[in-house]
XYZ file of C-alpha atoms in Angstrom:
176
model
C 13.909 38.265 -13.368
C 10.108 37.831 -13.386
C 10.363 35.329 -16.237
C 12.983 33.290 -14.479
C 10.668 33.107 -11.353
C 7.738 32.006 -13.280
C 9.826 29.277 -15.196
C 11.243 28.122 -11.873
C 7.743 28.006 -10.370
C 6.484 25.841 -13.248
C 9.505 23.637 -13.171
C 8.831 22.935 -9.460
C 5.310 22.126 -10.095
C 6.087 19.846 -12.894
C 8.692 18.120 -10.717
C 6.230 17.571 -7.959
C 3.832 15.822 -10.391
C 6.462 13.251 -11.756
C 5.239 9.722 -12.373
C 7.105 7.342 -9.941
C 7.508 3.582 -9.719
C 6.002 2.673 -6.281
C 6.725 -0.921 -5.343
C 5.443 -3.031 -2.380
C 6.884 -6.503 -1.995
C 5.293 -9.328 -0.180
C 7.925 -11.708 1.040
C 7.071 -15.381 1.236
C 10.398 -17.164 1.236
C 10.056 -17.189 -2.557
C 7.204 -19.639 -2.439
C 4.433 -17.403 -3.748
C 3.231 -15.079 -6.446
C 1.128 -12.008 -5.755
C -1.233 -10.053 -7.864
C -3.658 -7.160 -7.426
C -6.697 -6.578 -9.582
C -7.452 -2.888 -9.056
C -11.086 -1.953 -9.345
C -10.627 1.747 -8.293
C -8.083 4.136 -6.952
C -7.734 7.567 -5.106
C -4.898 9.952 -5.841
C -4.202 13.496 -4.901
C -5.528 16.034 -7.276
C -3.051 17.010 -9.998
C -0.886 13.907 -9.672
C -0.202 11.483 -12.542
C -1.726 8.034 -12.527
C -0.243 5.178 -14.508
C -1.972 2.163 -13.132
C -1.238 -1.007 -11.232
C 0.749 -4.227 -12.301
C 2.172 -7.222 -10.609
C 5.427 -9.053 -10.960
C 6.210 -12.319 -8.906
C 6.075 -11.056 -5.286
C 5.708 -7.296 -6.001
C 2.986 -4.814 -6.886
C 3.898 -1.748 -8.829
C 1.773 1.468 -8.671
C 2.840 4.027 -11.239
C 1.735 7.286 -9.746
C 2.777 10.764 -8.353
C 3.797 11.110 -4.686
C 1.899 13.997 -3.098
C 0.095 13.293 0.032
C -3.471 14.521 0.833
C -5.962 13.977 3.541
C -8.687 13.220 0.835
C -6.668 10.064 -0.225
C -6.372 8.923 3.393
C -10.082 9.528 3.969
C -10.926 7.331 1.034
C -8.597 4.600 2.281
C -10.050 4.444 5.835
C -13.679 4.497 4.625
C -15.246 1.248 5.941
C -12.306 0.205 8.081
C -11.020 0.949 11.623
C -7.629 0.767 13.212
C -7.997 -2.934 13.851
C -8.521 -3.607 10.133
C -5.217 -2.160 8.778
C -1.478 -2.566 9.007
C 1.464 -0.433 7.993
C 4.946 -1.526 6.902
C 6.776 0.715 9.379
C 6.494 1.110 13.207
C 3.459 3.324 13.305
C 1.346 1.860 16.060
C -2.235 2.717 17.044
C -2.820 5.150 14.229
C -4.605 5.523 10.871
C -3.090 7.439 8.103
C -3.695 11.221 7.871
C -2.217 11.869 4.413
C -1.618 9.423 1.583
C -0.076 9.707 -1.958
C -2.537 7.303 -3.426
C -4.680 4.318 -2.555
C -5.879 1.400 -4.653
C -8.933 -0.824 -3.954
C -9.568 -4.244 -5.433
C -8.711 -7.984 -5.017
C -5.359 -9.288 -3.737
C -4.357 -12.755 -4.706
C -1.579 -14.743 -3.229
C -0.816 -18.176 -4.777
C 1.660 -20.385 -2.795
C 3.726 -23.143 -4.210
C 1.872 -25.615 -2.032
C -1.204 -25.066 -4.193
C -3.045 -22.868 -1.659
C -4.386 -19.671 -3.087
C -5.892 -16.734 -1.208
C -8.214 -14.156 -2.752
C -8.749 -11.188 -0.560
C -11.716 -9.288 -1.847
C -12.205 -5.521 -1.130
C -8.581 -5.188 -0.229
C -6.897 -1.832 -0.151
C -3.240 -0.724 -0.434
C -2.078 2.812 -0.021
C 1.225 4.733 0.178
C 1.727 7.278 2.915
C 4.624 9.000 4.313
C 6.349 8.779 7.852
C 9.237 10.609 8.996
C 11.852 10.489 6.095
C 10.300 7.673 3.767
C 7.078 6.537 2.237
C 5.324 3.685 3.897
C 2.585 1.380 2.793
C -0.693 0.749 4.444
C -2.962 -2.256 3.770
C -6.122 -3.905 4.981
C -9.794 -4.745 4.560
C -12.900 -5.016 6.555
C -12.165 -8.736 6.525
C -8.845 -8.286 8.255
C -8.079 -8.121 11.951
C -4.899 -6.673 13.397
C -3.547 -6.279 16.818
C -1.679 -2.903 16.490
C 0.733 -3.517 19.316
C 1.830 -6.787 17.753
C 2.267 -5.520 14.200
C 0.418 -8.512 12.843
C -2.800 -8.800 10.755
C -4.885 -11.813 9.701
C -7.102 -11.518 6.730
C -10.034 -13.870 6.124
C -9.841 -14.585 2.382
C -11.418 -16.975 -0.039
C -9.290 -20.272 -0.389
C -7.050 -19.706 2.746
C -6.549 -16.989 5.233
C -3.433 -14.710 5.202
C -1.163 -13.511 7.991
C 0.801 -10.279 7.320
C 3.679 -8.860 9.368
C 6.022 -5.991 8.531
C 9.674 -6.826 7.809
C 11.142 -3.615 8.878
C 11.503 -1.929 5.508
C 8.911 0.533 4.260
C 8.249 -1.272 1.063
C 8.075 -4.877 2.356
C 5.444 -6.979 4.103
C 5.845 -10.736 5.097
C 2.809 -12.877 4.240
C 2.016 -16.523 5.180
C -1.038 -18.725 4.859
C -3.053 -18.470 7.957
C -5.304 -20.962 9.841
């Protein structure tokens, strides 16, 4: 009986530390490509890390999904509530626990020839109610939490972000 309990305990720990494919999509009516050049990341201790890649309008973070306050603290360092936006309907809040966060440069290239490069951008996955959500922002972004809209002042052109209603999607347009 003791051996079965220990085996079950280790199986549960191994399952909790599984590598997952964590996608965030930036919808632009099919007119843009998105990439993220990660410079650093924060992840809950003991969780696997597989890196960041981009494909057309999506960014893939291969990582485990165990939330911690330490990751959320890293994500909010240097920003306030008016510098971030979340994919679901969390209003007037900052994340308390996050699975992971990535820090680097977000590039959005539109078919019109406009390209935005947002330095010191951050993306992070948290959890709200029954699903994972995505947080994003920068000290060069300004949001109005009650409107669920954020403008980022990037090199090339500014970007405007607005949640689409799905926890893994964000609408993005070139801004003024």
